[in-house]
Amino acid sequence: MSNDNNLTRSEILTSGHHGGLTGQFDVPGDKSISHRSFILGGLAIGTTRVTGLLEGDDVMATGRSMQALGAGITHDSDGGWTITGVGTAGLVSPEAPLDLGNSGTGVRLLMGVVAGLPVTATFCGDESLSRRPMARVTDPLELMGAKVTARDGGRLPVTITGARTPLAADHSSKVASAQIKSAVLLAGLNARGTSVVREPHASRDHTESMLRHFGATVRQNVEANGTHIVELEGEAVLTASDVAVPRDPSSAAFPMVAALITEGSDLSIPGIGMNPLRTGLITTLQEMGGDIEISNERTEGGETVADLRVRHSQLRGIDVPAERAASMIDEYPILAVAATQAEGTTRMFGVAELRVKETDRIAVVAEGIIAAGGSVTYDEDSMSVTGSPVAGGMTIDSQHDHRIAMSFLTLGMVSADPITVTGCMTINTSFPGFAAIMNSCGAALASIGDT
Ligand code: S3P
């Protein structure tokens, strides 16, 4: 059996049957809120203390980039973080390119920051990030006055020279994307006038609530046709404000599904963020018959959190509507795994955005489940999974996508033979310690080979 350190540093993990997950599963801090804590803390004037921050690779890349832009960031002896914000006027052009690694959120939000300041920065990232579309963010930023050069097709590396006085944005996004919305809002902080962003469905609103927490004026509205509108008053002065980061519902998704589908499971997952724009998976799994008890709802650091208790359940297939996609966009890979264990077919609609995540998640999930002996059909914008026994006994290449790796390790817990997953170091981008915590609750994950 591998020790914890080997599990965390292993490229290859294998996952097999266990006797159910029990006890308490402590999920790390919310990735979205952690990125925003470093960014807004650095843009504010004064000292911001952050507790519960996710210390994953993605968030650390954002922290290093904010330091390179001039913010002070230190890791305190009590485990918290202190950010010494210099205000928007105090940020400077970094000496070297900002390397955001695997992080779409980090790179896109920081492009917004730079676009609204008189500084120049070059952004780069790993192979996966360098394939992902950036024009969806840089196009509206150019309209606000930023100068942008990008590799063909609007890919990284991208260099942005921000506008001294950005124009207020009036942007209608074709897709519901918190990354696009947040980039435009962050650039709008220094604009004269009110920036407006419209999206077809509401995406997560952590930027809006955290901007308010730091003193900006932000309004949110819904039009009769369902369009969501955010307005931000420009020339905002942000004031340092402490942040308590709740535990990440997107990371809780893995133990939640693992407990639902494995016999004998009865698992407590405390302190999970319950922002309604993040809880689409819980709603979906409950509709499928999942026994998920939500208790002790409370407000911590301005966010609603609750304790979850999840017990093994027989799931049934349902239709997951397109309107729900934004509230569970990162959870479809693990939902597809849950659906392999349901009676009947689970149909997921309006999921085209999955194709431009860390991998093309529709293709990678579908092909992986089919290779493991499951039943999936898909097209550009939808995916259907029909429950059936899964054989396993094979290797899945996660293609260095953290959520793909964790999803197939979860599938290995119920397949007839174990599933081996390659590219597992990437799990550290969002969930350091995933395999060790799983094992402490009863899972049987082991590292293979190259530790
Ligand atoms: C995120 C937004 C989502 C999500 C990502 C985190 C954020 O992307 O997939 O993991 O923190 O803003 P989009 O809203 O762009 O789909």
Short mmCIF file of C-alpha atoms and ligand atoms in Angstrom, two decimals:
data_model
loop_
_atom_site.label_atom_id
_atom_site.label_comp_id
_atom_site.label_asym_id
_atom_site.label_seq_id
_atom_site.Cartn_x
_atom_site.Cartn_y
_atom_site.Cartn_z
CA MET A 1 0.00 0.00 0.00
CA SER A 2 1.34 3.45 -0.89
CA ASN A 3 2.03 6.06 1.75
CA ASP A 4 0.33 9.49 1.56
CA ASN A 5 3.33 11.19 0.03
CA ASN A 6 3.61 8.65 -2.76
CA LEU A 7 -0.09 8.99 -3.47
CA THR A 8 0.13 12.77 -3.82
CA ARG A 9 3.21 12.66 -6.06
CA SER A 10 2.26 9.69 -8.20
CA GLU A 11 1.59 10.05 -11.92
CA ILE A 12 -0.20 6.68 -12.00
CA LEU A 13 -2.86 5.58 -9.55
CA THR A 14 -5.05 2.53 -9.51
CA SER A 15 -8.46 2.24 -7.92
CA GLY A 16 -10.47 -0.82 -6.97
CA HIS A 17 -13.32 -2.07 -4.78
CA HIS A 18 -13.62 -1.20 -1.12
CA GLY A 19 -16.14 -1.81 1.62
CA GLY A 20 -17.77 1.62 1.39
CA LEU A 21 -16.70 5.12 2.42
CA THR A 22 -17.33 6.08 6.02
CA GLY A 23 -16.29 8.72 8.54
CA GLN A 24 -15.55 12.37 7.80
CA PHE A 25 -14.17 13.60 4.50
CA ASP A 26 -12.54 17.06 4.74
CA VAL A 27 -12.60 18.78 1.36
CA PRO A 28 -10.10 21.63 0.71
CA GLY A 29 -10.99 25.29 0.10
CA ASP A 30 -12.97 26.60 -2.86
CA LYS A 31 -10.77 27.13 -5.91
CA SER A 32 -12.80 29.99 -7.40
CA ILE A 33 -12.88 31.95 -4.13
CA SER A 34 -9.19 31.25 -3.46
CA HIS A 35 -8.10 32.73 -6.82
CA ARG A 36 -10.27 35.77 -6.20
CA SER A 37 -8.89 36.22 -2.67
CA PHE A 38 -5.35 36.64 -4.00
CA ILE A 39 -6.51 38.91 -6.83
CA LEU A 40 -8.87 41.19 -4.91
CA GLY A 41 -6.57 41.22 -1.86
CA GLY A 42 -3.76 42.46 -4.12
CA LEU A 43 -5.96 45.08 -5.80
CA ALA A 44 -7.25 46.44 -2.48
CA ILE A 45 -5.48 48.90 -0.23
CA GLY A 46 -4.36 47.39 3.05
CA THR A 47 -3.88 43.96 4.57
CA THR A 48 -6.24 41.07 3.81
CA ARG A 49 -6.11 37.84 5.85
CA VAL A 50 -7.31 34.70 4.10
CA THR A 51 -8.16 31.48 5.92
CA GLY A 52 -9.13 28.14 4.37
CA LEU A 53 -7.39 28.97 1.07
CA LEU A 54 -6.95 26.12 -1.39
CA GLU A 55 -3.21 25.55 -1.68
CA GLY A 56 -3.47 23.83 -5.04
CA ASP A 57 -1.13 24.45 -7.98
CA ASP A 58 -3.65 26.63 -9.86
CA VAL A 59 -4.21 29.02 -6.98
CA MET A 60 -0.49 29.19 -6.20
CA ALA A 61 0.16 30.22 -9.83
CA THR A 62 -2.30 33.09 -9.39
CA GLY A 63 -0.60 34.05 -6.11
CA ARG A 64 2.85 34.14 -7.74
CA SER A 65 1.45 36.24 -10.59
CA MET A 66 -0.08 38.76 -8.18
CA GLN A 67 3.31 38.97 -6.43
CA ALA A 68 5.00 39.61 -9.78
CA LEU A 69 2.45 42.41 -10.36
CA GLY A 70 3.48 43.99 -7.04
CA ALA A 71 1.22 42.58 -4.32
CA GLY A 72 2.76 41.24 -1.10
CA ILE A 73 1.70 37.66 -0.28
CA THR A 74 2.95 35.62 2.68
CA HIS A 75 2.01 32.22 4.10
CA ASP A 76 1.59 32.63 7.85
CA SER A 77 2.72 30.18 10.52
CA ASP A 78 -0.93 29.52 11.51
CA GLY A 79 -1.70 28.27 7.98
CA GLY A 80 -3.49 31.45 6.85
CA TRP A 81 -2.31 33.86 4.17
CA THR A 82 -1.65 37.61 4.38
CA ILE A 83 -1.98 39.77 1.29
CA THR A 84 -0.61 43.28 1.33
CA GLY A 85 -2.60 45.10 -1.31
CA VAL A 86 -1.11 48.09 -3.02
CA GLY A 87 -4.27 49.36 -4.72
CA THR A 88 -4.71 49.39 -8.47
CA ALA A 89 -2.36 52.36 -8.82
CA GLY A 90 0.46 50.45 -7.11
CA LEU A 91 0.65 47.47 -9.47
CA VAL A 92 3.58 47.25 -11.91
CA SER A 93 4.56 45.44 -15.12
CA PRO A 94 6.04 42.05 -14.21
CA GLU A 95 9.63 41.41 -15.29
CA ALA A 96 8.96 37.91 -16.65
CA PRO A 97 5.94 36.29 -18.33
CA LEU A 98 3.17 35.25 -15.94
CA ASP A 99 2.96 31.44 -16.07
CA LEU A 100 -0.52 30.31 -15.03
CA GLY A 101 0.24 26.61 -15.53
CA ASN A 102 -3.05 24.76 -16.01
CA SER A 103 -5.35 27.48 -14.72
CA GLY A 104 -8.02 28.96 -16.98
CA THR A 105 -9.48 30.95 -14.11
CA GLY A 106 -6.11 32.39 -13.11
CA VAL A 107 -5.10 33.45 -16.61
CA ARG A 108 -8.45 34.89 -17.64
CA LEU A 109 -9.08 36.87 -14.46
CA LEU A 110 -5.55 38.26 -14.46
CA MET A 111 -5.93 39.32 -18.10
CA GLY A 112 -8.84 41.42 -16.88
CA VAL A 113 -6.74 42.92 -14.09
CA VAL A 114 -3.90 43.88 -16.45
CA ALA A 115 -6.27 45.21 -19.14
CA GLY A 116 -7.54 47.86 -16.73
CA LEU A 117 -4.11 49.15 -15.63
CA PRO A 118 -1.27 51.00 -17.40
CA VAL A 119 1.00 47.93 -17.25
CA THR A 120 2.17 45.29 -19.73
CA ALA A 121 2.23 41.55 -19.05
CA THR A 122 2.70 38.39 -21.09
CA PHE A 123 0.65 35.36 -20.09
CA CYS A 124 1.62 31.74 -20.72
CA GLY A 125 0.67 28.31 -19.43
CA ASP A 126 0.99 24.57 -19.90
CA GLU A 127 0.09 22.61 -23.03
CA SER A 128 -3.59 22.31 -22.09
CA LEU A 129 -4.00 26.02 -21.24
CA SER A 130 -2.18 26.95 -24.45
CA ARG A 131 -4.87 25.13 -26.45
CA ARG A 132 -7.80 26.88 -24.77
CA PRO A 133 -9.64 29.85 -26.37
CA MET A 134 -8.68 33.27 -25.00
CA ALA A 135 -10.37 35.56 -27.57
CA ARG A 136 -13.65 35.22 -25.65
CA VAL A 137 -11.87 37.28 -22.95
CA THR A 138 -9.41 39.40 -24.93
CA ASP A 139 -12.05 40.63 -27.45
CA PRO A 140 -14.12 42.50 -24.84
CA LEU A 141 -10.92 43.70 -23.13
CA GLU A 142 -9.71 45.21 -26.42
CA LEU A 143 -12.99 47.08 -26.72
CA MET A 144 -12.24 48.58 -23.29
CA GLY A 145 -8.95 49.94 -24.64
CA ALA A 146 -6.41 47.20 -23.91
CA LYS A 147 -3.82 46.29 -26.57
CA VAL A 148 -3.63 42.55 -27.11
CA THR A 149 -1.37 40.28 -29.13
CA ALA A 150 -2.02 36.55 -29.16
CA ARG A 151 -0.84 33.46 -30.96
CA ASP A 152 -3.00 32.34 -33.91
CA GLY A 153 -6.59 31.66 -32.98
CA GLY A 154 -6.38 33.81 -29.85
CA ARG A 155 -4.26 31.31 -27.91
CA LEU A 156 -1.48 31.77 -25.32
CA PRO A 157 1.03 33.28 -25.11
CA VAL A 158 -0.91 36.54 -24.96
CA THR A 159 0.58 39.95 -24.24
CA ILE A 160 -1.67 42.70 -22.91
CA THR A 161 -0.91 46.38 -22.41
CA GLY A 162 -3.68 47.76 -20.28
CA ALA A 163 -5.51 51.04 -20.82
CA ARG A 164 -4.58 54.01 -18.62
CA THR A 165 -8.26 54.95 -18.53
CA PRO A 166 -10.29 51.95 -19.65
CA LEU A 167 -13.65 52.48 -21.29
CA ALA A 168 -16.56 51.08 -19.34
CA ALA A 169 -17.65 47.74 -20.79
CA ASP A 170 -20.97 46.94 -22.43
CA HIS A 171 -20.53 43.25 -23.08
CA SER A 172 -23.05 40.56 -23.99
CA SER A 173 -21.45 37.14 -23.66
CA LYS A 174 -22.73 34.28 -25.83
CA VAL A 175 -21.96 31.78 -23.09
CA ALA A 176 -22.60 31.81 -19.35
CA SER A 177 -19.00 32.02 -18.14
CA ALA A 178 -17.81 33.40 -14.82
CA GLN A 179 -14.31 33.68 -16.22
CA ILE A 180 -15.36 35.99 -19.06
CA LYS A 181 -17.68 38.00 -16.79
CA SER A 182 -15.01 38.35 -14.10
CA ALA A 183 -12.28 39.45 -16.52
CA VAL A 184 -14.49 42.24 -17.85
CA LEU A 185 -15.56 43.35 -14.36
CA LEU A 186 -11.96 43.42 -13.10
CA ALA A 187 -10.92 45.57 -16.07
CA GLY A 188 -13.94 47.80 -15.35
CA LEU A 189 -12.74 48.62 -11.82
CA ASN A 190 -10.64 51.50 -13.18
CA ALA A 191 -13.04 52.60 -15.93
CA ARG A 192 -14.94 55.83 -15.86
CA GLY A 193 -18.63 54.95 -15.67
CA THR A 194 -20.59 51.75 -15.23
CA SER A 195 -19.50 48.47 -16.84
CA VAL A 196 -22.28 46.11 -17.88
CA VAL A 197 -21.98 42.37 -18.58
CA ARG A 198 -24.89 40.24 -19.82
CA GLU A 199 -24.97 36.44 -19.93
CA PRO A 200 -27.64 33.99 -21.10
CA HIS A 201 -27.80 32.14 -17.74
CA ALA A 202 -26.29 33.06 -14.40
CA SER A 203 -22.74 31.78 -13.94
CA ARG A 204 -21.13 31.63 -10.48
CA ASP A 205 -21.20 35.06 -8.85
CA HIS A 206 -18.20 34.93 -6.51
CA THR A 207 -16.56 37.92 -8.23
CA GLU A 208 -19.67 40.02 -7.70
CA SER A 209 -20.06 39.14 -4.02
CA MET A 210 -16.36 39.46 -3.26
CA LEU A 211 -16.12 42.81 -5.07
CA ARG A 212 -18.96 44.01 -2.83
CA HIS A 213 -17.15 42.61 0.20
CA PHE A 214 -14.11 44.71 -0.77
CA GLY A 215 -16.26 47.84 -1.13
CA ALA A 216 -17.20 48.08 -4.83
CA THR A 217 -20.75 48.84 -5.98
CA VAL A 218 -22.17 45.93 -7.98
CA ARG A 219 -25.77 45.34 -9.08
CA GLN A 220 -27.25 42.08 -10.43
CA ASN A 221 -30.53 41.81 -12.36
CA VAL A 222 -32.47 39.32 -14.46
CA GLU A 223 -34.36 40.50 -17.58
CA ALA A 224 -37.75 39.08 -18.58
CA ASN A 225 -36.07 36.91 -21.28
CA GLY A 226 -33.79 35.33 -18.66
CA THR A 227 -30.65 37.34 -19.48
CA HIS A 228 -28.53 37.97 -16.39
CA ILE A 229 -27.02 41.43 -16.06
CA VAL A 230 -24.20 42.62 -13.82
CA GLU A 231 -23.32 46.29 -13.43
CA LEU A 232 -20.16 47.56 -11.75
CA GLU A 233 -19.49 51.19 -10.84
CA GLY A 234 -16.06 52.14 -12.16
CA GLU A 235 -13.26 54.11 -10.46
CA ALA A 236 -13.76 51.79 -7.51
CA VAL A 237 -11.39 51.90 -4.56
CA LEU A 238 -11.15 48.46 -2.96
CA THR A 239 -10.45 48.20 0.75
CA ALA A 240 -8.73 45.18 2.30
CA SER A 241 -11.22 42.73 3.85
CA ASP A 242 -10.58 39.35 5.42
CA VAL A 243 -11.84 36.24 3.60
CA ALA A 244 -12.86 32.87 5.06
CA VAL A 245 -12.85 30.45 2.12
CA PRO A 246 -15.57 27.76 2.29
CA ARG A 247 -14.84 24.16 1.22
CA ASP A 248 -15.21 23.55 -2.51
CA PRO A 249 -18.49 21.98 -3.71
CA SER A 250 -16.75 20.96 -6.96
CA SER A 251 -14.21 18.94 -4.98
CA ALA A 252 -16.92 17.56 -2.67
CA ALA A 253 -18.51 16.15 -5.83
CA PHE A 254 -16.01 13.26 -5.92
CA PRO A 255 -16.51 11.82 -2.42
CA MET A 256 -20.23 12.52 -2.77
CA VAL A 257 -20.57 10.39 -5.90
CA ALA A 258 -18.11 7.79 -4.59
CA ALA A 259 -20.28 7.35 -1.47
CA LEU A 260 -23.55 7.22 -3.43
CA ILE A 261 -22.37 4.47 -5.77
CA THR A 262 -20.39 2.20 -3.42
CA GLU A 263 -22.20 -0.24 -1.17
CA GLY A 264 -21.81 0.26 2.57
CA SER A 265 -21.04 4.00 2.32
CA ASP A 266 -22.20 6.55 4.89
CA LEU A 267 -19.99 9.61 4.65
CA SER A 268 -19.97 13.04 6.32
CA ILE A 269 -18.64 15.95 4.23
CA PRO A 270 -18.76 19.06 6.44
CA GLY A 271 -18.61 22.80 5.68
CA ILE A 272 -19.32 22.77 1.95
CA GLY A 273 -20.04 26.02 0.07
CA MET A 274 -23.74 26.09 -0.90
CA ASN A 275 -23.86 29.07 -3.26
CA PRO A 276 -26.94 28.21 -5.37
CA LEU A 277 -24.94 28.86 -8.55
CA ARG A 278 -22.64 25.95 -7.56
CA THR A 279 -25.06 23.31 -6.28
CA GLY A 280 -26.51 21.97 -9.54
CA LEU A 281 -24.90 18.56 -8.97
CA ILE A 282 -26.48 18.12 -5.53
CA THR A 283 -29.92 18.92 -7.00
CA THR A 284 -29.29 16.50 -9.86
CA LEU A 285 -28.08 13.64 -7.66
CA GLN A 286 -31.06 14.13 -5.33
CA GLU A 287 -33.42 13.98 -8.34
CA MET A 288 -31.68 10.73 -9.30
CA GLY A 289 -32.61 9.31 -5.89
CA GLY A 290 -29.32 10.03 -4.11
CA ASP A 291 -29.53 10.12 -0.32
CA ILE A 292 -27.79 13.44 0.39
CA GLU A 293 -28.79 15.04 3.67
CA ILE A 294 -28.03 18.76 3.98
CA SER A 295 -27.89 20.10 7.52
CA ASN A 296 -26.63 22.94 9.68
CA GLU A 297 -26.87 25.59 6.94
CA ARG A 298 -25.06 28.68 8.16
CA THR A 299 -23.21 31.75 6.95
CA GLU A 300 -19.43 31.75 7.28
CA GLY A 301 -17.41 34.67 5.93
CA GLY A 302 -20.42 35.86 3.89
CA GLU A 303 -20.95 32.48 2.14
CA THR A 304 -23.62 29.91 2.93
CA VAL A 305 -22.10 26.57 3.95
CA ALA A 306 -23.68 23.31 5.10
CA ASP A 307 -22.76 19.81 6.25
CA LEU A 308 -23.52 16.92 3.92
CA ARG A 309 -24.21 13.28 4.83
CA VAL A 310 -24.20 10.91 1.87
CA ARG A 311 -25.30 7.27 1.91
CA HIS A 312 -25.13 4.56 -0.72
CA SER A 313 -28.23 4.79 -2.93
CA GLN A 314 -29.71 3.15 -6.00
CA LEU A 315 -29.75 5.97 -8.56
CA ARG A 316 -32.08 6.32 -11.56
CA GLY A 317 -31.45 8.15 -14.84
CA ILE A 318 -32.97 11.60 -15.38
CA ASP A 319 -32.81 14.50 -17.86
CA VAL A 320 -30.47 17.29 -16.71
CA PRO A 321 -31.71 20.55 -18.26
CA ALA A 322 -29.44 22.94 -20.18
CA GLU A 323 -30.38 25.82 -17.80
CA ARG A 324 -28.63 23.94 -14.99
CA ALA A 325 -25.32 23.56 -16.84
CA ALA A 326 -23.64 26.71 -15.53
CA SER A 327 -24.32 25.71 -11.91
CA MET A 328 -22.51 22.37 -12.30
CA ILE A 329 -20.22 22.93 -15.27
CA ASP A 330 -17.19 21.26 -13.63
CA GLU A 331 -19.26 18.35 -12.31
CA TYR A 332 -20.37 16.60 -15.55
CA PRO A 333 -17.43 14.15 -15.66
CA ILE A 334 -18.27 12.83 -12.19
CA LEU A 335 -22.02 12.94 -12.92
CA ALA A 336 -21.34 10.73 -15.95
CA VAL A 337 -19.61 8.26 -13.61
CA ALA A 338 -22.64 8.30 -11.27
CA ALA A 339 -24.89 7.73 -14.29
CA THR A 340 -23.08 4.48 -15.19
CA GLN A 341 -24.49 3.09 -11.91
CA ALA A 342 -28.06 4.39 -12.37
CA GLU A 343 -31.05 2.46 -13.66
CA GLY A 344 -31.89 3.83 -17.11
CA THR A 345 -30.43 6.74 -19.03
CA THR A 346 -29.17 10.11 -17.79
CA ARG A 347 -29.31 12.75 -20.52
CA MET A 348 -27.23 15.93 -20.06
CA PHE A 349 -28.15 18.87 -22.29
CA GLY A 350 -26.44 22.19 -23.07
CA VAL A 351 -22.94 21.01 -22.22
CA ALA A 352 -20.94 22.30 -25.23
CA GLU A 353 -18.73 24.38 -22.89
CA LEU A 354 -17.23 21.09 -21.64
CA ARG A 355 -15.38 20.88 -24.94
CA VAL A 356 -13.17 23.89 -24.06
CA LYS A 357 -12.19 22.94 -20.51
CA GLU A 358 -8.80 21.45 -19.50
CA THR A 359 -9.61 18.76 -22.10
CA ASP A 360 -12.59 18.19 -24.40
CA ARG A 361 -14.46 16.70 -21.47
CA ILE A 362 -17.38 15.33 -23.53
CA ALA A 363 -15.04 13.27 -25.72
CA VAL A 364 -12.62 12.23 -22.97
CA VAL A 365 -15.37 11.18 -20.54
CA ALA A 366 -17.41 9.36 -23.18
CA GLU A 367 -14.44 7.52 -24.67
CA GLY A 368 -13.13 6.55 -21.23
CA ILE A 369 -16.46 5.16 -20.04
CA ILE A 370 -16.91 3.26 -23.30
CA ALA A 371 -13.36 1.85 -22.99
CA ALA A 372 -14.23 0.71 -19.44
CA GLY A 373 -17.25 -1.16 -20.80
CA GLY A 374 -19.99 1.43 -20.12
CA SER A 375 -22.60 2.87 -22.47
CA VAL A 376 -22.44 6.52 -23.66
CA THR A 377 -23.64 8.48 -26.68
CA TYR A 378 -22.83 12.12 -27.34
CA ASP A 379 -22.94 14.96 -29.82
CA GLU A 380 -21.69 18.57 -29.89
CA ASP A 381 -23.87 19.77 -27.02
CA SER A 382 -25.19 16.74 -25.11
CA MET A 383 -24.17 13.44 -23.58
CA SER A 384 -26.28 10.41 -22.54
CA VAL A 385 -25.08 7.67 -20.21
CA THR A 386 -27.03 4.45 -19.71
CA GLY A 387 -26.43 2.52 -16.53
CA SER A 388 -24.82 -0.91 -16.92
CA PRO A 389 -22.14 -2.95 -15.19
CA VAL A 390 -18.67 -1.53 -15.95
CA ALA A 391 -15.85 -4.00 -16.57
CA GLY A 392 -12.77 -1.83 -15.90
CA GLY A 393 -9.47 -3.72 -15.90
CA MET A 394 -7.80 -1.12 -18.12
CA THR A 395 -5.82 2.14 -18.11
CA ILE A 396 -7.32 5.58 -18.74
CA ASP A 397 -5.12 8.51 -19.79
CA SER A 398 -6.49 11.53 -17.89
CA GLN A 399 -4.66 13.78 -20.37
CA HIS A 400 -3.51 15.76 -17.35
CA ASP A 401 -7.07 16.90 -16.56
CA HIS A 402 -7.59 16.80 -12.78
CA ARG A 403 -11.34 16.24 -12.91
CA ILE A 404 -10.98 13.44 -15.48
CA ALA A 405 -8.38 11.73 -13.27
CA MET A 406 -10.55 11.92 -10.13
CA SER A 407 -13.67 10.82 -12.06
CA PHE A 408 -12.09 7.63 -13.41
CA LEU A 409 -10.50 6.80 -10.06
CA THR A 410 -14.06 6.99 -8.69
CA LEU A 411 -15.34 4.72 -11.49
CA GLY A 412 -12.65 2.19 -10.52
CA MET A 413 -14.36 1.83 -7.13
CA VAL A 414 -17.36 0.14 -8.78
CA SER A 415 -15.96 -1.49 -11.92
CA ALA A 416 -15.57 -5.28 -11.91
CA ASP A 417 -11.78 -4.97 -12.20
CA PRO A 418 -9.64 -2.01 -11.03
CA ILE A 419 -9.06 1.04 -13.23
CA THR A 420 -5.60 2.57 -13.58
CA VAL A 421 -5.34 6.28 -14.36
CA THR A 422 -2.28 8.07 -15.78
CA GLY A 423 -1.49 11.78 -15.49
CA CYS A 424 -2.58 11.91 -11.83
CA MET A 425 -0.16 14.63 -10.62
CA THR A 426 -2.61 17.10 -12.14
CA ILE A 427 -5.02 16.32 -9.29
CA ASN A 428 -2.86 18.69 -7.23
CA THR A 429 -4.13 21.65 -9.28
CA SER A 430 -7.46 21.55 -7.43
CA PHE A 431 -7.40 18.80 -4.79
CA PRO A 432 -4.04 18.15 -3.10
CA GLY A 433 -4.33 15.05 -0.92
CA PHE A 434 -7.31 13.61 -2.81
CA ALA A 435 -6.12 10.00 -2.81
CA ALA A 436 -4.91 10.02 0.79
CA ILE A 437 -8.18 11.51 2.10
CA MET A 438 -10.19 9.01 0.04
CA ASN A 439 -8.14 6.15 1.53
CA SER A 440 -8.57 7.50 5.07
CA CYS A 441 -12.34 7.07 4.51
CA GLY A 442 -11.94 3.52 3.21
CA ALA A 443 -11.06 3.77 -0.49
CA ALA A 444 -8.38 1.56 -2.05
CA LEU A 445 -6.28 3.90 -4.20
CA ALA A 446 -2.65 2.92 -4.74
CA SER A 447 0.26 4.43 -6.62
CA ILE A 448 1.95 2.41 -9.30
CA GLY A 449 5.52 2.60 -10.46
CA ASP A 450 7.14 5.96 -10.71
CA THR A 451 6.96 7.48 -7.23
C1 S3P B 1 -14.56 29.27 -12.81
C2 S3P B 1 -15.50 29.30 -13.76
C3 S3P B 1 -15.88 28.13 -14.58
C4 S3P B 1 -15.27 26.83 -14.11
C5 S3P B 1 -13.89 26.99 -13.59
C6 S3P B 1 -13.83 28.02 -12.48
C7 S3P B 1 -14.30 30.48 -12.04
O1 S3P B 1 -15.52 28.43 -15.89
O2 S3P B 1 -15.27 25.87 -15.14
O3 S3P B 1 -13.39 25.76 -13.08
O4 S3P B 1 -13.69 30.41 -10.95
O5 S3P B 1 -14.69 31.57 -12.49
P1 S3P B 1 -16.54 29.24 -16.86
O6 S3P B 1 -17.47 30.00 -15.98
O7 S3P B 1 -15.73 30.11 -17.70
O8 S3P B 1 -17.29 28.15 -17.57
#
